[in-house]
N, CA, C and O atoms as a CHARMM CRD file, in Angstrom:
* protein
*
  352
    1    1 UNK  N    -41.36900   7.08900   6.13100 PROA 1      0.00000
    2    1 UNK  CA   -40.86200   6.26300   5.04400 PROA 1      0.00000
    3    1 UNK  C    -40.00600   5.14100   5.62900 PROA 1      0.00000
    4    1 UNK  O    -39.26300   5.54600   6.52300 PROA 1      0.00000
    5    2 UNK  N    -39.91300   3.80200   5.35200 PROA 2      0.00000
    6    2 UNK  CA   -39.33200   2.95300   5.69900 PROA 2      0.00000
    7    2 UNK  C    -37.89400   2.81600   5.32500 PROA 2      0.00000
    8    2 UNK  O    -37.68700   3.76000   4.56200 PROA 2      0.00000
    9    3 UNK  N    -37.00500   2.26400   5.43700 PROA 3      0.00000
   10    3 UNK  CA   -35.56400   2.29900   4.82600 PROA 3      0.00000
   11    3 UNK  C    -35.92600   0.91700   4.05800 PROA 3      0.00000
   12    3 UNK  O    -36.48800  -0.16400   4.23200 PROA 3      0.00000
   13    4 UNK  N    -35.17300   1.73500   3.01900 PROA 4      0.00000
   14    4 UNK  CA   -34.73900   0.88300   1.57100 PROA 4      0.00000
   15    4 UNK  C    -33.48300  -0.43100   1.78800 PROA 4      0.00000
   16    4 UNK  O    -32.46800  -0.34900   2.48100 PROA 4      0.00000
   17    5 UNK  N    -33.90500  -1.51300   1.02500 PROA 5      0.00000
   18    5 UNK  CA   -32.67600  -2.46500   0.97100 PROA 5      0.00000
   19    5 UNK  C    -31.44700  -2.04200   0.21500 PROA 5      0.00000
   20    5 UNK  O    -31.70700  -1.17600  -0.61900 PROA 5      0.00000
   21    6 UNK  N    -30.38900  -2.34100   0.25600 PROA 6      0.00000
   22    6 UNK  CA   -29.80700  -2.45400  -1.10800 PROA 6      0.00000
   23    6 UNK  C    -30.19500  -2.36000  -2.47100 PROA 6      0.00000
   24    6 UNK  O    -29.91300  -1.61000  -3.40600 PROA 6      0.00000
   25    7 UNK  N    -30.77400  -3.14200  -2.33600 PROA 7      0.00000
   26    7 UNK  CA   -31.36800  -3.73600  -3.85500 PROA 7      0.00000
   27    7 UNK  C    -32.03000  -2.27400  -4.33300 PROA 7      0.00000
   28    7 UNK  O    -31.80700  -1.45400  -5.22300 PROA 7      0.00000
   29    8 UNK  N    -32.84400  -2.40200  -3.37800 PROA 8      0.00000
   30    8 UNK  CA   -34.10400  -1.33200  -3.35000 PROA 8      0.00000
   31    8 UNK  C    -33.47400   0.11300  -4.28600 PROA 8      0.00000
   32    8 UNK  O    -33.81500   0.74000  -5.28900 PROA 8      0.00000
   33    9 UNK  N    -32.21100   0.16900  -3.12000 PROA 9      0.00000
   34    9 UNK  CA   -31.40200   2.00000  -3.49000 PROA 9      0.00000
   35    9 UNK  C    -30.78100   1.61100  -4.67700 PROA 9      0.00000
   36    9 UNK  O    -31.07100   2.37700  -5.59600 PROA 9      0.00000
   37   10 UNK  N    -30.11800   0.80300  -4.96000 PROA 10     0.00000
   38   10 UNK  CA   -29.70600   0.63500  -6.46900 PROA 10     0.00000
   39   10 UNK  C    -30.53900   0.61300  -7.29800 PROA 10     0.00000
   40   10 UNK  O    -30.31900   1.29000  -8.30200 PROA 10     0.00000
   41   11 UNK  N    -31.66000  -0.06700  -7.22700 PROA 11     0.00000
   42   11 UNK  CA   -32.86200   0.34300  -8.54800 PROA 11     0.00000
   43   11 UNK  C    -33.24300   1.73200  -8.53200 PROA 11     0.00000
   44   11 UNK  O    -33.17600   2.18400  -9.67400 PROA 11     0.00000
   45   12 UNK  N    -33.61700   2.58600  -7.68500 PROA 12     0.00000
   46   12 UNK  CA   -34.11600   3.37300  -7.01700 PROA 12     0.00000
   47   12 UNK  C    -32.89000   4.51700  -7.90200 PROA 12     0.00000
   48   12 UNK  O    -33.20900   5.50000  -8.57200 PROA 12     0.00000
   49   13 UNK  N    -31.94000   4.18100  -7.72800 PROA 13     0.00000
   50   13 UNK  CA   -30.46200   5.23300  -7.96200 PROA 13     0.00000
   51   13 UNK  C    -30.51900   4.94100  -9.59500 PROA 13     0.00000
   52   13 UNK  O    -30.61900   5.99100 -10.22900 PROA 13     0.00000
   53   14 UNK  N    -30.48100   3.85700 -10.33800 PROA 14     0.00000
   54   14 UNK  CA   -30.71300   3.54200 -11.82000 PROA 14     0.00000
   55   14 UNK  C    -31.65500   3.93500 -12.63100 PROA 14     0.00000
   56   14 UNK  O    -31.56100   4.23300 -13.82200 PROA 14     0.00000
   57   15 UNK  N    -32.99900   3.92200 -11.62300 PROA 15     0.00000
   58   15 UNK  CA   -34.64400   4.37200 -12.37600 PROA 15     0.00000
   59   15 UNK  C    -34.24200   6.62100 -11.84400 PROA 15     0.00000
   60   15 UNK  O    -35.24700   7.33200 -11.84200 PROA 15     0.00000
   61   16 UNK  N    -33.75800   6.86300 -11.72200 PROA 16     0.00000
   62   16 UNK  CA   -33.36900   8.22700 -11.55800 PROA 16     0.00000
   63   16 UNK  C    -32.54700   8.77400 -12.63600 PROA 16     0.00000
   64   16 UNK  O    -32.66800   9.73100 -13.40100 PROA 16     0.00000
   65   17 UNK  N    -31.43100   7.60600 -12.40400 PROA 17     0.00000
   66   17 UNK  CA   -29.91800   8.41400 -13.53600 PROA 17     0.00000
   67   17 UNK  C    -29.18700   8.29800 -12.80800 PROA 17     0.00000
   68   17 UNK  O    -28.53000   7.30200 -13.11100 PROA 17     0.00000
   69   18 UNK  N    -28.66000   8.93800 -11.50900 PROA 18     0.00000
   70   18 UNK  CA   -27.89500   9.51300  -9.99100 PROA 18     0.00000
   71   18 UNK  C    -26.67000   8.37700 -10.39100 PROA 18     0.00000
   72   18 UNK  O    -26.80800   7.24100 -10.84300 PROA 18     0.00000
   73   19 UNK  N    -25.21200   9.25200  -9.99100 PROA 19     0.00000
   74   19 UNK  CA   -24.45600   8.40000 -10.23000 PROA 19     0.00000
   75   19 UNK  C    -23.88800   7.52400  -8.92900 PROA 19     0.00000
   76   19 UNK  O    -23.85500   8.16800  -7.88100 PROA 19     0.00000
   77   20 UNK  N    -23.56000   6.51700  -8.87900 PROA 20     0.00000
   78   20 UNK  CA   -23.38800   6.11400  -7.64100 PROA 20     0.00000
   79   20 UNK  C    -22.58300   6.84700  -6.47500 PROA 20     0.00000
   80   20 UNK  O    -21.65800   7.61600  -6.73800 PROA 20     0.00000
   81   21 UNK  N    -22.96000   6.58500  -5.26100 PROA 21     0.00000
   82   21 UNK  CA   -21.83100   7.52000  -4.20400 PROA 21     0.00000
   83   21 UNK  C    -20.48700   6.50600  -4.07200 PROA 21     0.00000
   84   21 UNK  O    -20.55700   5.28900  -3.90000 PROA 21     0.00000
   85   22 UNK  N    -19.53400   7.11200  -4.16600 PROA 22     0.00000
   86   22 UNK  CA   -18.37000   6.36800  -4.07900 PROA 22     0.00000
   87   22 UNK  C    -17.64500   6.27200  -2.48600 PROA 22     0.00000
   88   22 UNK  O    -16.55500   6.74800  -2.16800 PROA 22     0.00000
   89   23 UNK  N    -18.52400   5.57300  -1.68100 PROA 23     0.00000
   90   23 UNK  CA   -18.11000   5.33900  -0.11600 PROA 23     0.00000
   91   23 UNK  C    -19.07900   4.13000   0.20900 PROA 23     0.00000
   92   23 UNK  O    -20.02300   3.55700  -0.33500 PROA 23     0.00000
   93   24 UNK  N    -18.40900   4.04900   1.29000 PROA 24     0.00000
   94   24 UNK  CA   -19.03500   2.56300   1.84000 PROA 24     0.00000
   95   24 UNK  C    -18.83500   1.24200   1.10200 PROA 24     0.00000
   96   24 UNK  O    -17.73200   0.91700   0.66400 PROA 24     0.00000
   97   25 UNK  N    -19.99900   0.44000   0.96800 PROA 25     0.00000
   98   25 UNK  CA   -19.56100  -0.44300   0.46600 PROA 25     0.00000
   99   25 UNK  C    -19.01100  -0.56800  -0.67300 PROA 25     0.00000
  100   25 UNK  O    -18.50900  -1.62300  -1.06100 PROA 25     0.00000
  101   26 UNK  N    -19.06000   0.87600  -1.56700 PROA 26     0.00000
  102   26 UNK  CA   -18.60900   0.74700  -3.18900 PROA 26     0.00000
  103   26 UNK  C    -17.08100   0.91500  -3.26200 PROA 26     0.00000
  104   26 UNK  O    -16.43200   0.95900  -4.30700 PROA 26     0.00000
  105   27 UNK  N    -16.52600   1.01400  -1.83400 PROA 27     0.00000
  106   27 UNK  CA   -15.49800   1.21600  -2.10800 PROA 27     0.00000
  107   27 UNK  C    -14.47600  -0.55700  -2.08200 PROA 27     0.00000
  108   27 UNK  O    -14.53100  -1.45300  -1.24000 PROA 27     0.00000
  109   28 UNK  N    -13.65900  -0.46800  -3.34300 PROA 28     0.00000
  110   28 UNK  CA   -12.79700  -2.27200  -3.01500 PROA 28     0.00000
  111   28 UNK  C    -12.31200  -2.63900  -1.93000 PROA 28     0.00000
  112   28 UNK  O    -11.52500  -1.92200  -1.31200 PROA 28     0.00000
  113   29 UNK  N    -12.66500  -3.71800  -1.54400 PROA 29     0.00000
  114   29 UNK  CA   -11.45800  -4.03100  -0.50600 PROA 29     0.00000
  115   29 UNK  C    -10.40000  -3.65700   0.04900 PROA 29     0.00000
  116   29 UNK  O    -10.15200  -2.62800  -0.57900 PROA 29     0.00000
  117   30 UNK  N     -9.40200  -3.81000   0.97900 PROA 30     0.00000
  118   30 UNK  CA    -8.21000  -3.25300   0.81100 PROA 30     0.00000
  119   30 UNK  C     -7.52200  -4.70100   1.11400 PROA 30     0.00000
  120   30 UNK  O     -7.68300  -5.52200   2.01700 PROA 30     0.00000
  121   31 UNK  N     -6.86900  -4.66200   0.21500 PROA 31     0.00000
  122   31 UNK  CA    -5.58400  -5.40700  -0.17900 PROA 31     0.00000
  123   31 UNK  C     -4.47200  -5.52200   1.15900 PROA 31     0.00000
  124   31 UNK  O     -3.36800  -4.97800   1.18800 PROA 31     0.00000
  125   32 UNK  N     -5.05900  -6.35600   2.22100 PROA 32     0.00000
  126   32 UNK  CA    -4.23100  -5.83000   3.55600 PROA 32     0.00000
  127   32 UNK  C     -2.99900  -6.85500   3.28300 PROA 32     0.00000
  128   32 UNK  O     -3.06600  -7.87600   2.59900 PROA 32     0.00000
  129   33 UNK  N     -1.94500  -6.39600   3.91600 PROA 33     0.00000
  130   33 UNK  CA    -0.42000  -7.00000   3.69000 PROA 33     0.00000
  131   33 UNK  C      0.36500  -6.77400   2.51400 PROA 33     0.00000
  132   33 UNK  O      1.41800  -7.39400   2.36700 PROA 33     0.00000
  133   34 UNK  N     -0.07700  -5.87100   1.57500 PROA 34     0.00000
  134   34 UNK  CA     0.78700  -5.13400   0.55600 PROA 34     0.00000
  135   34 UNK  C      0.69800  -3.95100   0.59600 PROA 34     0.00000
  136   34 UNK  O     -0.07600  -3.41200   1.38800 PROA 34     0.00000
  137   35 UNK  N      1.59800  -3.13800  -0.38900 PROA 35     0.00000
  138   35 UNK  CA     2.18800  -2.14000  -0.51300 PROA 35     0.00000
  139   35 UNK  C      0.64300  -1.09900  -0.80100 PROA 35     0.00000
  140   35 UNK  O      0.21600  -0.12300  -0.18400 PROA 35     0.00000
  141   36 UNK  N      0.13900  -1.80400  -1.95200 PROA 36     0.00000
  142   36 UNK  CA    -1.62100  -1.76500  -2.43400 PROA 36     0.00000
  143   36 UNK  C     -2.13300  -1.16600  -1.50300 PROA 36     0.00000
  144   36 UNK  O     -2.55100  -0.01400  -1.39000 PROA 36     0.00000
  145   37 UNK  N     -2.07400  -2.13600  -0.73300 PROA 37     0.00000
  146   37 UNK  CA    -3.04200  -2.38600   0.92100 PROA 37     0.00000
  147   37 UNK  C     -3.31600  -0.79900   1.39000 PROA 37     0.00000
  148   37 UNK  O     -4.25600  -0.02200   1.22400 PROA 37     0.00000
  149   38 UNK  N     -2.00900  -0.71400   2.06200 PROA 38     0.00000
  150   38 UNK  CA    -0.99400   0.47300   2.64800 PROA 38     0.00000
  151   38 UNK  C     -1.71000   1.77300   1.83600 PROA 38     0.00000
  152   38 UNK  O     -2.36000   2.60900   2.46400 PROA 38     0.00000
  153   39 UNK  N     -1.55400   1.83800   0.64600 PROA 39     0.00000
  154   39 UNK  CA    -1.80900   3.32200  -0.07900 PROA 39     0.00000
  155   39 UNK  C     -3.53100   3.26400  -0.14300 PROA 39     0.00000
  156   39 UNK  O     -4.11100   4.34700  -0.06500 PROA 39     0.00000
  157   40 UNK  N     -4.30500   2.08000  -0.27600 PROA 40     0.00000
  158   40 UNK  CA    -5.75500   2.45200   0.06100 PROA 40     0.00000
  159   40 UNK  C     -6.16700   2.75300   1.37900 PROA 40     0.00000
  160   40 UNK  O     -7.23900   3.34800   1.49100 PROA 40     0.00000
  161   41 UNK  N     -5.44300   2.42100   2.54800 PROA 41     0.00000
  162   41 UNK  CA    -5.84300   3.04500   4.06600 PROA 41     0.00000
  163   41 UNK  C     -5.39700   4.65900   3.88900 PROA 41     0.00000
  164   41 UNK  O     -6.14300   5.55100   4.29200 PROA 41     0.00000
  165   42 UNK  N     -4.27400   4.90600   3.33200 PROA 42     0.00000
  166   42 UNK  CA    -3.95100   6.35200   3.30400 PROA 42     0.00000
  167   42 UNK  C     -4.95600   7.09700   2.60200 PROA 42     0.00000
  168   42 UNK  O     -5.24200   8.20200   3.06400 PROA 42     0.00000
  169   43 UNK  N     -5.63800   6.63200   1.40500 PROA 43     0.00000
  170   43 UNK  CA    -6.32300   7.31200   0.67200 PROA 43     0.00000
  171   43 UNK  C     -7.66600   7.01200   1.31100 PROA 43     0.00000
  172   43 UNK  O     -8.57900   7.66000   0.79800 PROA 43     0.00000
  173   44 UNK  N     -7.95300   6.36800   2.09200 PROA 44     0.00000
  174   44 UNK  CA    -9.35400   6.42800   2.87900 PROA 44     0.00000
  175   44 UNK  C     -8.90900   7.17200   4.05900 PROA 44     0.00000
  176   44 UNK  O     -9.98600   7.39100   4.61300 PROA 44     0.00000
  177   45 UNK  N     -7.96000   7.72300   4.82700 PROA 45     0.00000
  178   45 UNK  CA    -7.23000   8.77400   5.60200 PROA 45     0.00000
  179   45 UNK  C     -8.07800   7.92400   6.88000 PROA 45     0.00000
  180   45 UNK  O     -8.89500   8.34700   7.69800 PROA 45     0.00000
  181   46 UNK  N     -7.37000   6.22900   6.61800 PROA 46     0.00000
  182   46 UNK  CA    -7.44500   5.04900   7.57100 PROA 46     0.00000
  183   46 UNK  C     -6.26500   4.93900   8.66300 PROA 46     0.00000
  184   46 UNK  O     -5.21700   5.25200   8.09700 PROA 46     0.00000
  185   47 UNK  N     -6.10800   4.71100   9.60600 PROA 47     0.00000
  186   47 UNK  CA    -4.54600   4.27800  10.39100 PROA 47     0.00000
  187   47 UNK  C     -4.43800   3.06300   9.46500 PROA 47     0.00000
  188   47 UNK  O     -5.41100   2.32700   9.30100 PROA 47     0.00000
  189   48 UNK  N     -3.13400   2.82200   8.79100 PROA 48     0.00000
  190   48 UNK  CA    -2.46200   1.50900   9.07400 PROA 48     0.00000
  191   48 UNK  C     -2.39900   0.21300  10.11300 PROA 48     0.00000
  192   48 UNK  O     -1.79400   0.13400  11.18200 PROA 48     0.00000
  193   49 UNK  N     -3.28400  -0.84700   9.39400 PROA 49     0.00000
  194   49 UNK  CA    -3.10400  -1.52700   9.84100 PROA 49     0.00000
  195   49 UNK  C     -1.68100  -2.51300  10.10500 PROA 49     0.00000
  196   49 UNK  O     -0.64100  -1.94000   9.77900 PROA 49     0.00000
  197   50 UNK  N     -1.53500  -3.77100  10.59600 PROA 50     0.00000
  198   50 UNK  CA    -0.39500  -3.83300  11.22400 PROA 50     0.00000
  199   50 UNK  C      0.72800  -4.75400   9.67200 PROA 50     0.00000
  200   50 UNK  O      1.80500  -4.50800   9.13100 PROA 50     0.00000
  201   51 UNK  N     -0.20800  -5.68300   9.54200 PROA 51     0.00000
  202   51 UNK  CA     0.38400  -6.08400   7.84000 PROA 51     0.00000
  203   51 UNK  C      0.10400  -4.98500   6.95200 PROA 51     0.00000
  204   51 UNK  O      0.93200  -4.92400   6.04300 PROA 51     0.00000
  205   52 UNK  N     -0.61300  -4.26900   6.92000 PROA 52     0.00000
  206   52 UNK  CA    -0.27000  -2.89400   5.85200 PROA 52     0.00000
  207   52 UNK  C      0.93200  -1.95900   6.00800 PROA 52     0.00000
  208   52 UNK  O      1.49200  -1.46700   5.02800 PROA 52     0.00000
  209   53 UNK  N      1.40600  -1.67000   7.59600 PROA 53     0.00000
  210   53 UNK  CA     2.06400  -1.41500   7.88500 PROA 53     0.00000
  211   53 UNK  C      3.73600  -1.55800   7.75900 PROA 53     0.00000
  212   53 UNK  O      4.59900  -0.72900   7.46800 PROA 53     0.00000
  213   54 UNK  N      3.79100  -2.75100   8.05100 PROA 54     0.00000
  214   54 UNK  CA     5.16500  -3.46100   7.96300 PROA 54     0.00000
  215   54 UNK  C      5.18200  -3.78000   5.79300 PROA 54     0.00000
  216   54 UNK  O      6.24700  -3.89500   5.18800 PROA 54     0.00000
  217   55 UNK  N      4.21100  -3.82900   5.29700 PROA 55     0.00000
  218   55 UNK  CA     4.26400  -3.66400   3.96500 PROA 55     0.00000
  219   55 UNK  C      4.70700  -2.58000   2.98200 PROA 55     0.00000
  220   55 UNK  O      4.79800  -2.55600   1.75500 PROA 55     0.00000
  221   56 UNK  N      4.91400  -1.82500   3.80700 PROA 56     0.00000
  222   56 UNK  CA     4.80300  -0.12200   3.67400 PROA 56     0.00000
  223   56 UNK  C      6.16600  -0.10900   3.74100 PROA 56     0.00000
  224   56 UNK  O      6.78400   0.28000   2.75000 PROA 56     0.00000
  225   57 UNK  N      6.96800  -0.59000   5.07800 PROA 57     0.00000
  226   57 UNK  CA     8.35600  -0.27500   5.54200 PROA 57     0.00000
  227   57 UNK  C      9.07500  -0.87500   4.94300 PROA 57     0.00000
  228   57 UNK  O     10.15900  -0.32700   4.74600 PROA 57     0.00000
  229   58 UNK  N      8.83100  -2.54900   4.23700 PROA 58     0.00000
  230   58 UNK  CA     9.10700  -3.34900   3.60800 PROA 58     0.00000
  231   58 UNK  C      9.79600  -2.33300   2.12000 PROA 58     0.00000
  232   58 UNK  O     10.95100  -1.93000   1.98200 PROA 58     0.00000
  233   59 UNK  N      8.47300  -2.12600   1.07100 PROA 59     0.00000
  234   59 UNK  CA     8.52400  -1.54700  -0.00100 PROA 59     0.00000
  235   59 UNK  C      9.58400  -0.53600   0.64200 PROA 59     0.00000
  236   59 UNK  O     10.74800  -0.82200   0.36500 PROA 59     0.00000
  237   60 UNK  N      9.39700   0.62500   1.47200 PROA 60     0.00000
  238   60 UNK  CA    10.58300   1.88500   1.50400 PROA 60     0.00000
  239   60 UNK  C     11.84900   1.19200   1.56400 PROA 60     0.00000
  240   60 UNK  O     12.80000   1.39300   0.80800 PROA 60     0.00000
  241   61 UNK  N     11.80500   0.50300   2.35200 PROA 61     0.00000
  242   61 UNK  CA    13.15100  -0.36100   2.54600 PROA 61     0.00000
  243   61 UNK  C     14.06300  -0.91000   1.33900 PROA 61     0.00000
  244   61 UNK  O     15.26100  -0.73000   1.11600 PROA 61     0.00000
  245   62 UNK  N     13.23500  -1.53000   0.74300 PROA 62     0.00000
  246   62 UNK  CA    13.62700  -1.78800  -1.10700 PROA 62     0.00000
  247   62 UNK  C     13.71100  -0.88100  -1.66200 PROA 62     0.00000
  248   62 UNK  O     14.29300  -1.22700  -2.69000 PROA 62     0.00000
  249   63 UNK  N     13.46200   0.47000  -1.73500 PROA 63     0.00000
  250   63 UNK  CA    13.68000   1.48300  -2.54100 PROA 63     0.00000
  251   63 UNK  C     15.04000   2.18100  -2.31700 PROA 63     0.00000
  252   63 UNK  O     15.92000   2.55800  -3.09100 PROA 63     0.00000
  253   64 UNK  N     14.87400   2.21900  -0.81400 PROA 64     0.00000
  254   64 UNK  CA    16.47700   2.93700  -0.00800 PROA 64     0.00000
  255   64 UNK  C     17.41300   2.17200  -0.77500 PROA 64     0.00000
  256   64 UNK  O     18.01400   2.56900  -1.77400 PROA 64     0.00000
  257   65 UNK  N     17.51200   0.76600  -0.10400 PROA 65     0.00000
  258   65 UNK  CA    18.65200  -0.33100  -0.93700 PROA 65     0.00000
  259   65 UNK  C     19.16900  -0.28400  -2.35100 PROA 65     0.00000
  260   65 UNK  O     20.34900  -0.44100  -2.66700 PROA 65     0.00000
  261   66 UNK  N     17.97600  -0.00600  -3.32000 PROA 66     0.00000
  262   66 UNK  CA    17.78200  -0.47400  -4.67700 PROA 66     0.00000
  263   66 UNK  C     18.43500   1.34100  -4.67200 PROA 66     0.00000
  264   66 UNK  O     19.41600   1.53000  -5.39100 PROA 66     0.00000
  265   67 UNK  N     17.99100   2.31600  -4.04200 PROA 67     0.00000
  266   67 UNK  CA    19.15400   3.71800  -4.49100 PROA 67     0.00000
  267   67 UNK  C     20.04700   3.78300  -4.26000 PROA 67     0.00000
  268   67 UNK  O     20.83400   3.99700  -5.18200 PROA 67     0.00000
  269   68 UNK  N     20.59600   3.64100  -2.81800 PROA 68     0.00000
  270   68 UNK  CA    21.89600   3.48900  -2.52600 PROA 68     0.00000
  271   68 UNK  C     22.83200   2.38500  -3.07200 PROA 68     0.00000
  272   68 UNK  O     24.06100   2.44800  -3.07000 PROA 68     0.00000
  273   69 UNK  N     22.22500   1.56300  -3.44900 PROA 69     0.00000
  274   69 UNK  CA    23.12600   0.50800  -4.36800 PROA 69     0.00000
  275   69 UNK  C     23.38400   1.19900  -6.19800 PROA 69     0.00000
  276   69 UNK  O     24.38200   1.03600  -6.90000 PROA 69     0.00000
  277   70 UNK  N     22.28500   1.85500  -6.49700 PROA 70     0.00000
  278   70 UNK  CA    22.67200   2.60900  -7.71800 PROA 70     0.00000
  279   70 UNK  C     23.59000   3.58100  -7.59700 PROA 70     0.00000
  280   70 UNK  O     24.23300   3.92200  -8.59000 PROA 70     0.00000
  281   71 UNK  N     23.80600   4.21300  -6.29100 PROA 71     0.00000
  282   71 UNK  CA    24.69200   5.46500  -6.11200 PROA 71     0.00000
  283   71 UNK  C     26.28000   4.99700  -5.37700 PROA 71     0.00000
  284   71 UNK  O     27.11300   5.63600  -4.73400 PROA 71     0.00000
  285   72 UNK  N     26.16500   3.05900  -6.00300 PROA 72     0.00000
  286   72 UNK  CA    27.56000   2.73900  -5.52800 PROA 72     0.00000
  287   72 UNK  C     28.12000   2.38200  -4.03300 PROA 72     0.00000
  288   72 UNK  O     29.27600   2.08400  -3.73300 PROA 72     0.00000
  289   73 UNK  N     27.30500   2.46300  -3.42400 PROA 73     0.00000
  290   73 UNK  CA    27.51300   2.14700  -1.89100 PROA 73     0.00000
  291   73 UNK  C     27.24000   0.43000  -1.84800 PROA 73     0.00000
  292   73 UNK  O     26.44600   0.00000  -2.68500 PROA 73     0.00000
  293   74 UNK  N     27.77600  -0.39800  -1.04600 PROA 74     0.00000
  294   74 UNK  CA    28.26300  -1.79600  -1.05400 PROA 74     0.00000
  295   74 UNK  C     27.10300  -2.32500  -0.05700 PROA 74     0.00000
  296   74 UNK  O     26.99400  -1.72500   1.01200 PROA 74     0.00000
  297   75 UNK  N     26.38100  -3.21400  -0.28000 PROA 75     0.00000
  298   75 UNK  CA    25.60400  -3.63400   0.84600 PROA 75     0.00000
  299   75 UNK  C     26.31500  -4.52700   2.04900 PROA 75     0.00000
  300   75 UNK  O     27.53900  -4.63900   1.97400 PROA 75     0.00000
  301   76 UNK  N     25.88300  -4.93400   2.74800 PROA 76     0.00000
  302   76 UNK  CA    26.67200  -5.64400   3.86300 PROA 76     0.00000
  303   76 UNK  C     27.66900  -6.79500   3.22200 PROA 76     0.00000
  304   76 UNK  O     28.86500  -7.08300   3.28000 PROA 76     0.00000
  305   77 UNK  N     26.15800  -7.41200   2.40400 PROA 77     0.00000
  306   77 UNK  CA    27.17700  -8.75700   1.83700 PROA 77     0.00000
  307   77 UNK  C     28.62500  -8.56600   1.22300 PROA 77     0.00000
  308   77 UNK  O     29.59900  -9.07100   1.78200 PROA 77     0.00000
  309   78 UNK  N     28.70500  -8.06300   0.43400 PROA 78     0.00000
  310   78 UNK  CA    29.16800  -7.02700  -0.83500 PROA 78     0.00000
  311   78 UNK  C     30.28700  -6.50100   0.39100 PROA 78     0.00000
  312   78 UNK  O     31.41800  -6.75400  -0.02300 PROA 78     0.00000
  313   79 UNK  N     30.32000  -6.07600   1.29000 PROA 79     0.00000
  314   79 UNK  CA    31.58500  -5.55300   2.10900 PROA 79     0.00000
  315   79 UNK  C     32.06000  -6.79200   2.89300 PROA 79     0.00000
  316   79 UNK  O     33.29000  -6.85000   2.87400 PROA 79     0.00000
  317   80 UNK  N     31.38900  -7.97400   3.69500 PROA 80     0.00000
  318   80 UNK  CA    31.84000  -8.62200   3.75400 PROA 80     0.00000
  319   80 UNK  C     33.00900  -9.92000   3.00300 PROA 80     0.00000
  320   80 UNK  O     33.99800 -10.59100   3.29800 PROA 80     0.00000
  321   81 UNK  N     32.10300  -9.67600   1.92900 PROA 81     0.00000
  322   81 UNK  CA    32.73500 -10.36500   0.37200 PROA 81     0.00000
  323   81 UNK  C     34.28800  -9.73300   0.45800 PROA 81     0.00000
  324   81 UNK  O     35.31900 -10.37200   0.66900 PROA 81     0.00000
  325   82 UNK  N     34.16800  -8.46400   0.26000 PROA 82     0.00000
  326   82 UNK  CA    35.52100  -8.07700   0.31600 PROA 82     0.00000
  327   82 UNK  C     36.43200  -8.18600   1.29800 PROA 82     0.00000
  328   82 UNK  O     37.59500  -8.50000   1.04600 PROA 82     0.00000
  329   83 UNK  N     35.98400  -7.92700   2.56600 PROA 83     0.00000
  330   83 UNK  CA    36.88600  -8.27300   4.14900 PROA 83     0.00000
  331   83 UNK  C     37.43800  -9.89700   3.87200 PROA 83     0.00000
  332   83 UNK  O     38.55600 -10.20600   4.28300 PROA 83     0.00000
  333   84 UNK  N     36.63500 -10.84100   3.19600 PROA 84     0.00000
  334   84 UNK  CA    37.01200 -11.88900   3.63000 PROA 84     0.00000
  335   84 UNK  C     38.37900 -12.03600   2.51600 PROA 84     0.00000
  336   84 UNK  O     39.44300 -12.64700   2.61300 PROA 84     0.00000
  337   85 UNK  N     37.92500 -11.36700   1.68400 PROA 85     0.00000
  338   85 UNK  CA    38.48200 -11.59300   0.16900 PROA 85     0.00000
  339   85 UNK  C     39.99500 -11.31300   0.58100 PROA 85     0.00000
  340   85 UNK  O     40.85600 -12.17900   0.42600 PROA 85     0.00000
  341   86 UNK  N     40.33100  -9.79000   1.22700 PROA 86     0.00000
  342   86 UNK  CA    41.38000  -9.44900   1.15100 PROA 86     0.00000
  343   86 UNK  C     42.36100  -9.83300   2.68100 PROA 86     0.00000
  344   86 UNK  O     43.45000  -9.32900   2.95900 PROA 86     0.00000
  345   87 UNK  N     41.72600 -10.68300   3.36700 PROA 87     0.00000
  346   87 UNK  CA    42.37200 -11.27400   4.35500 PROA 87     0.00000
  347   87 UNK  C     43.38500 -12.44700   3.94800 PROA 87     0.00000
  348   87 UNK  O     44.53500 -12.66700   4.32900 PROA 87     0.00000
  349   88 UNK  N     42.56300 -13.11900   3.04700 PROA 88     0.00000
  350   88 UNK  CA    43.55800 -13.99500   2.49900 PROA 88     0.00000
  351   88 UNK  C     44.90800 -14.05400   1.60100 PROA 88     0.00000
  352   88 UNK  O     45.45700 -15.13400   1.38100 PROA 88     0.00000
């Protein structure tokens, strides 16, 4: 038997019923350099690439900040603000 085109296996998969296989090309893009990006290499159990990567550390990084600033702790600025404040 010869191998089928594309075309071919999609008609071929439609004139059957068969639901599509969800790998290879059916799978989207990945969204490289966001957070997006990052969680579709994990869920394809991909290494991180290097802008997916630093996108990843980025987002945790904003989350740490954005808690520890809810739980009252002063960010750098925010302590400097005050050093300068109370020198004078």
């Amino acid at each position: 038997m010869s191998e089928l085109t594309d075309a071919e296996l999609d008609q071929l998969i439609d004139a059957i019923g068969l639901k599509r296989p969800r790998s290879g090309s059916q799978l989207k893009p990945i969204a490289h350099g966001t957070y997006k990006g990052a969680r579709q290499h994990y869920y394809r159990r991909e290494p991180l690439c290097e802008p997916c990567r630093l996108a990843q550390n980025t987002y945790q990084n904003e989350k740490y900040r954005q808690r520890k600033q809810a739980e009252g702790y002063l960010t750098e600025q925010q302590w400097q603000a005050r050093q300068d404040g109370g020198a004078q």
